[in-house]
C-alpha cells in the first residue's frame, strides 16, 4: 500500500460529495421562480457565481480519476471562487447598487465551502474560512436589512451544519492520514519481521543440512578408512548437490502428493532398503489436487530421513523398521517406528542435534508442522511427523503474521480520533441549543404562545440528558441502554408532534418552528452513540407527524417544510458519516492486516532467496572444494585428515558455539585443531530465559579472550563456553585439568 492510499480515497469521496451538493445548488439556482434573488443579480455576477459552482461540480465528477495534488487544488479553487462571489456582491451593495430581497441561498450555504477548505488546507484553515464566510454573509444580510429573526434562525442552523461538516470531514481526513502513517510503520515492521523470519528459516535449514550431510561426511572421512572411501564419495556428492540446491529458485516450491510419495519412498529406501513402507488414505483424497507447501515437504522428507539414519546408527542389527504415510481431510502424517531396544528421551544430551533439531525442531519450525517422539527402553521407538493440510495459512503462505502487525495501534488511534471528534460534536450540539434558546425567546416574544417553545426545549433537553454526555469512566462514548434510547426517541417524537399544536405562527418567519430542525441534532447524538436504527425510526415518525401538522396548520407549511428539509439533510449526513466511520474502522484494521501479510510475504520470499544464495555460497566456499576432493575418492594425507577434522569442528562451532563462532575465535580454533587439539565450543547463554543479554562489545571482549586461550593450547581437549546469565563469570575455558574464567 502506498503512503497515501487511504487519504486519497477519503479525499476523493469528500470531493465527490462536495460536487454533488454544489450540483443541487446549481439546479436550484437556475430553475425559474425557485431563486428570484439570484436571478435578479447582474449577469456578470451570476456568471462568476455559476463558474465557482462549476469548479466544484467538475472536481466532483472527476474526483475518482484525480491524484491528491489536483484534488486539493480544485477544492482550493472552489473556496476562492465562492469567496470572490461573496466579496463582489458585498462590493456592489457598499457601492450603492440597489438590491431588493434577500441574499441568494446558494451563496449563503457555507458548508460546501468549509468542506472544500478542509480538503484543500486542513481543519484549522477550514475554521478560519468558515468564520470569514459567516462574517461576509452576516454583513450582507445587515446591509440588505433582512429580518433579524430569520437571520438568526437560518444562519445559526447553517453555521452549526457547516461546523458539523468541518468536524466530520476533518475526522475522516485525520483518520485516513493516521491510517496511512501507521500502515507504513506496520508494513515496515512486517517487512523486518518477515526478513528476520526468513533468515531464521534458512539458518535453521542450513544448520540441519550441515548436521545431517556435511558433518557426517567429514567425520567418516576423517577416520581415513579405505573401506569407507566409496561411501564417503557418495555422501560427499550428495552433500554438494544439496548445498547447490539450497540456492535453486524452486527450493521452496510446493510439491504435489504423487511427487511427494515418490520422493518419500526414495528417501526411505536409500537409507534402509528393508524398510516396510505403506500409505493409507491416499485413495480417499484427490491426490492430484493436494499440494504440500515447499518448506513443509522439505521438513517432512528431511526429518523422515534423519529418523531412519538414527535408527540405523543406534538401533542395532536385526531391527525392523516401518514407515507409513497417513492422509485425511485434516492432515498428513508420517509414522516411523522400529522394534529396537528403545531409549530414554530425557537422557538425550541437549547438545545432540539429531533428535532435537533434525527431527523435532525441523517440523516445529514449519507453519502447521508437528513432531512427537515416543520411546521407552525395551519398547522400541515411534516418531510421528505431522502437517495440517487444512491450515490454509500453512499451505498457501510460507510466512504469515501470527497477529496483524500493528493492527491494534491502528484501531486504537482510530478510536482516539473518533472519541475526540465525538466530544467536539457534543459541544457543537450544546452551542446549538444555546443559540436556539435565544431564537425560541425571540419567536415567543413576536408570535406568542411561548409554552410551545418551552415544551420543545424541555423535551429536547430531556432527550439529550437521557442519552448521556459521556461514559461513566470517561473513556469514551458507549451506546446508551435500550430503555434510555427509547425514552429519548419518545421525546423526539413528542417534539415533532408540537407542530400539531393550535398555536399562531408567522408564515414569513422561520423562528416559530426552530425545534423541528433542532430534532436533527438530538438524533445525531443517538447516531454517534451507536443507536442508528432507533434514531432513524424516531426521526421518520417525528417527520411524518410534523408533515401532518403542516397540512393541518396551513399558515406555516413552508416554515415546517423548510425546517424538516434541514433536519432530514442533517440526519442523512450524520447517518452516512456513522456508517462510513464504522466501515472505515473495520476496513482499516482488516486492510492493514491483509497488507502487512502481503508485504511480509513478498519480503519473506525475497529475503529467503537472498539468504539461501548467501548461505549456499558461504558453505560452498568453506567446504565445497574439500567435498569435491572427497567425491573423487582420493586417499587423504595426514594433513588433509587434520583439515577434515578442522572443517568439521568449525562447522560444529557455528551451531553449538553460535556467538563464539566469530573472528578471531574461528581462526584460533581452526589453528588449534590443525595442531591436534580437540576443540569444543558451547554457547550456554543463548536460550537463557532471564538475565541481561550480552551486547556486542562484551561479545568482542569474550572472543578476544577465548582466542588468546586457544592460542596457548597445544594438545588434548579444549572446551570454551559462554556461561548462562546470572553467573559470576561471562565465559570459561577448560584445557586439560586447568579451568579459566572470564569475568569481563
Coordinates of N, CA and C in Angstrom, one line a residue, residues 299-376:
X299 N 10.8 -30.3 5.1 CA 10.9 -30.7 6.6 C 10.5 -32.2 6.8
X300 N 9.4 -32.6 6.2 CA 8.9 -33.9 6.3 C 9.9 -35.0 5.8
X301 N 10.4 -34.7 4.6 CA 11.4 -35.6 4.0 C 12.7 -35.6 4.8
X302 N 13.2 -34.5 5.2 CA 14.4 -34.4 5.9 C 14.3 -35.1 7.3
X303 N 13.2 -34.8 8.0 CA 13.0 -35.4 9.3 C 12.9 -37.0 9.2
X304 N 12.2 -37.4 8.1 CA 12.0 -38.9 7.9 C 13.3 -39.5 7.7
X305 N 14.1 -38.9 6.8 CA 15.4 -39.5 6.5 C 16.3 -39.5 7.8
X306 N 16.3 -38.4 8.6 CA 17.1 -38.4 9.8 C 16.7 -39.5 10.8
X307 N 15.3 -39.7 10.9 CA 14.8 -40.7 11.8 C 15.3 -42.1 11.4
X308 N 15.4 -42.4 10.1 CA 15.9 -43.7 9.6 C 17.4 -43.8 9.9
X309 N 18.1 -42.7 9.6 CA 19.5 -42.7 9.8 C 19.8 -42.9 11.3
X310 N 19.1 -42.3 12.2 CA 19.3 -42.5 13.6 C 19.0 -44.0 14.0
X311 N 17.9 -44.5 13.5 CA 17.6 -45.9 13.8 C 18.7 -46.8 13.3
X312 N 19.2 -46.6 12.1 CA 20.2 -47.5 11.5 C 21.5 -47.4 12.4
X313 N 21.8 -46.2 12.9 CA 23.0 -46.0 13.6 C 23.0 -46.5 15.0
X314 N 21.8 -46.5 15.6 CA 21.7 -46.8 17.1 C 20.9 -48.0 17.5
X315 N 20.0 -48.4 16.6 CA 19.0 -49.5 17.0 C 19.7 -50.9 17.0
X316 N 20.7 -51.0 16.2 CA 21.4 -52.3 16.3 C 20.9 -53.3 15.1
X317 N 21.7 -54.3 14.9 CA 21.4 -55.3 13.9 C 20.1 -56.0 14.1
X318 N 19.4 -56.3 13.1 CA 18.2 -57.1 13.2 C 16.9 -56.3 13.5
X319 N 17.1 -55.0 13.6 CA 15.9 -54.1 13.9 C 15.0 -54.0 12.6
X320 N 13.7 -54.1 12.9 CA 12.8 -54.0 11.8 C 12.2 -52.5 11.8
X321 N 12.1 -51.9 10.7 CA 11.7 -50.5 10.6 C 10.5 -50.4 9.7
X322 N 9.5 -49.5 10.0 CA 8.3 -49.4 9.2 C 8.0 -47.9 9.1
X323 N 7.7 -47.5 7.9 CA 7.3 -46.1 7.6 C 5.9 -46.1 7.0
X324 N 5.0 -45.4 7.5 CA 3.6 -45.3 6.9 C 3.2 -43.9 6.8
X325 N 2.6 -43.6 5.6 CA 2.0 -42.3 5.4 C 0.5 -42.4 5.6
X326 N 0.0 -41.5 6.3 CA -1.5 -41.4 6.6 C -2.0 -40.0 6.2
X327 N -3.0 -40.0 5.4 CA -3.5 -38.7 4.9 C -5.0 -38.7 5.0
X328 N -5.6 -37.6 5.5 CA -7.1 -37.5 5.5 C -7.4 -36.0 5.2
X329 N -8.6 -35.7 5.5 CA -9.1 -34.3 5.1 C -8.4 -33.2 6.0
X330 N -7.9 -33.6 7.2 CA -7.3 -32.7 8.1 C -5.8 -32.5 8.0
X331 N -5.1 -33.6 7.9 CA -3.7 -33.5 7.9 C -3.0 -34.7 7.3
X332 N -1.7 -34.5 7.1 CA -0.8 -35.5 6.6 C 0.1 -36.0 7.7
X333 N 0.3 -37.3 7.9 CA 1.1 -37.8 9.0 C 2.0 -38.9 8.5
X334 N 3.3 -38.8 9.0 CA 4.3 -39.9 8.6 C 4.7 -40.5 10.0
X335 N 4.5 -41.8 10.1 CA 4.8 -42.6 11.3 C 6.0 -43.5 11.0
X336 N 7.1 -43.2 11.7 CA 8.3 -44.0 11.6 C 8.5 -44.8 12.9
X337 N 8.6 -46.1 12.8 CA 8.7 -46.9 14.0 C 9.7 -48.1 13.8
X338 N 10.3 -48.5 14.9 CA 11.2 -49.7 14.9 C 11.0 -50.5 16.2
X339 N 11.5 -51.7 16.2 CA 11.3 -52.6 17.3 C 12.6 -52.7 18.1
X340 N 13.4 -51.7 18.1 CA 14.7 -51.8 18.8 C 14.6 -51.8 20.3
X341 N 15.7 -51.7 21.0 CA 15.6 -51.7 22.5 C 15.1 -50.4 23.0
X342 N 15.0 -49.4 22.2 CA 14.4 -48.1 22.7 C 15.5 -47.3 23.5
X343 N 15.0 -46.2 24.0 CA 15.9 -45.3 24.8 C 15.1 -44.4 25.7
X344 N 15.7 -43.7 26.6 CA 15.0 -42.7 27.5 C 15.3 -41.3 26.9
X345 N 14.2 -40.7 26.4 CA 14.3 -39.4 25.8 C 14.9 -38.4 26.7
X346 N 14.6 -38.4 28.0 CA 15.1 -37.4 28.9 C 16.6 -37.5 29.1
X347 N 17.2 -38.6 28.7 CA 18.6 -38.8 28.8 C 19.4 -38.3 27.6
X348 N 18.7 -37.9 26.6 CA 19.4 -37.4 25.4 C 20.0 -36.0 25.7
X349 N 21.3 -35.9 25.5 CA 22.0 -34.6 25.8 C 21.5 -33.5 24.9
X350 N 21.4 -32.3 25.5 CA 20.9 -31.1 24.8 C 21.8 -30.8 23.6
X351 N 23.0 -31.1 23.7 CA 23.9 -30.8 22.5 C 23.7 -31.7 21.3
X352 N 23.0 -32.8 21.5 CA 22.8 -33.7 20.4 C 21.7 -33.2 19.4
X353 N 22.1 -32.9 18.2 CA 21.2 -32.2 17.3 C 20.3 -33.2 16.5
X354 N 20.7 -34.5 16.4 CA 20.0 -35.4 15.6 C 18.5 -35.5 15.9
X355 N 18.2 -35.6 17.2 CA 16.8 -35.8 17.6 C 16.1 -34.4 17.7
X356 N 16.7 -33.6 18.5 CA 16.0 -32.3 18.9 C 15.9 -31.3 17.7
X357 N 17.0 -31.2 16.9 CA 17.0 -30.3 15.8 C 16.5 -30.9 14.5
X358 N 17.2 -32.0 14.1 CA 16.9 -32.6 12.8 C 15.5 -33.2 12.6
X359 N 14.9 -33.6 13.7 CA 13.6 -34.2 13.6 C 12.5 -33.3 14.3
X360 N 12.6 -33.1 15.6 CA 11.6 -32.3 16.3 C 11.6 -30.9 15.8
X361 N 12.8 -30.2 15.9 CA 12.9 -28.8 15.5 C 12.5 -28.5 14.1
X362 N 12.9 -29.5 13.2 CA 12.6 -29.3 11.8 C 11.1 -29.1 11.5
X363 N 10.3 -29.9 12.1 CA 8.9 -29.9 11.8 C 8.2 -28.7 12.6
X364 N 8.6 -28.5 13.8 CA 8.0 -27.5 14.6 C 8.3 -26.1 14.1
X365 N 9.4 -25.9 13.3 CA 9.7 -24.6 12.7 C 8.8 -24.3 11.5
X366 N 8.0 -25.3 11.0 CA 7.2 -25.1 9.8 C 5.8 -24.8 10.2
X367 N 5.1 -23.7 9.6 CA 3.7 -23.5 9.9 C 2.9 -24.7 9.7
X368 N 2.1 -25.1 10.7 CA 1.3 -26.3 10.5 C 2.0 -27.6 10.9
X369 N 3.3 -27.6 11.1 CA 4.0 -28.8 11.4 C 4.0 -29.2 12.8
X370 N 4.2 -30.5 13.1 CA 4.3 -31.0 14.4 C 5.1 -32.3 14.4
X371 N 5.7 -32.6 15.6 CA 6.5 -33.8 15.7 C 6.5 -34.3 17.1
X372 N 6.4 -35.6 17.2 CA 6.4 -36.2 18.5 C 7.2 -37.5 18.5
X373 N 7.9 -37.8 19.6 CA 8.7 -39.0 19.7 C 8.2 -39.8 20.9
X374 N 8.0 -41.0 20.7 CA 7.6 -41.9 21.8 C 8.6 -43.1 21.9
X375 N 9.3 -43.1 23.0 CA 10.3 -44.2 23.1 C 10.5 -44.5 24.6
X376 N 10.6 -45.8 24.8 CA 10.9 -46.3 26.2 C 11.9 -47.5 26.1

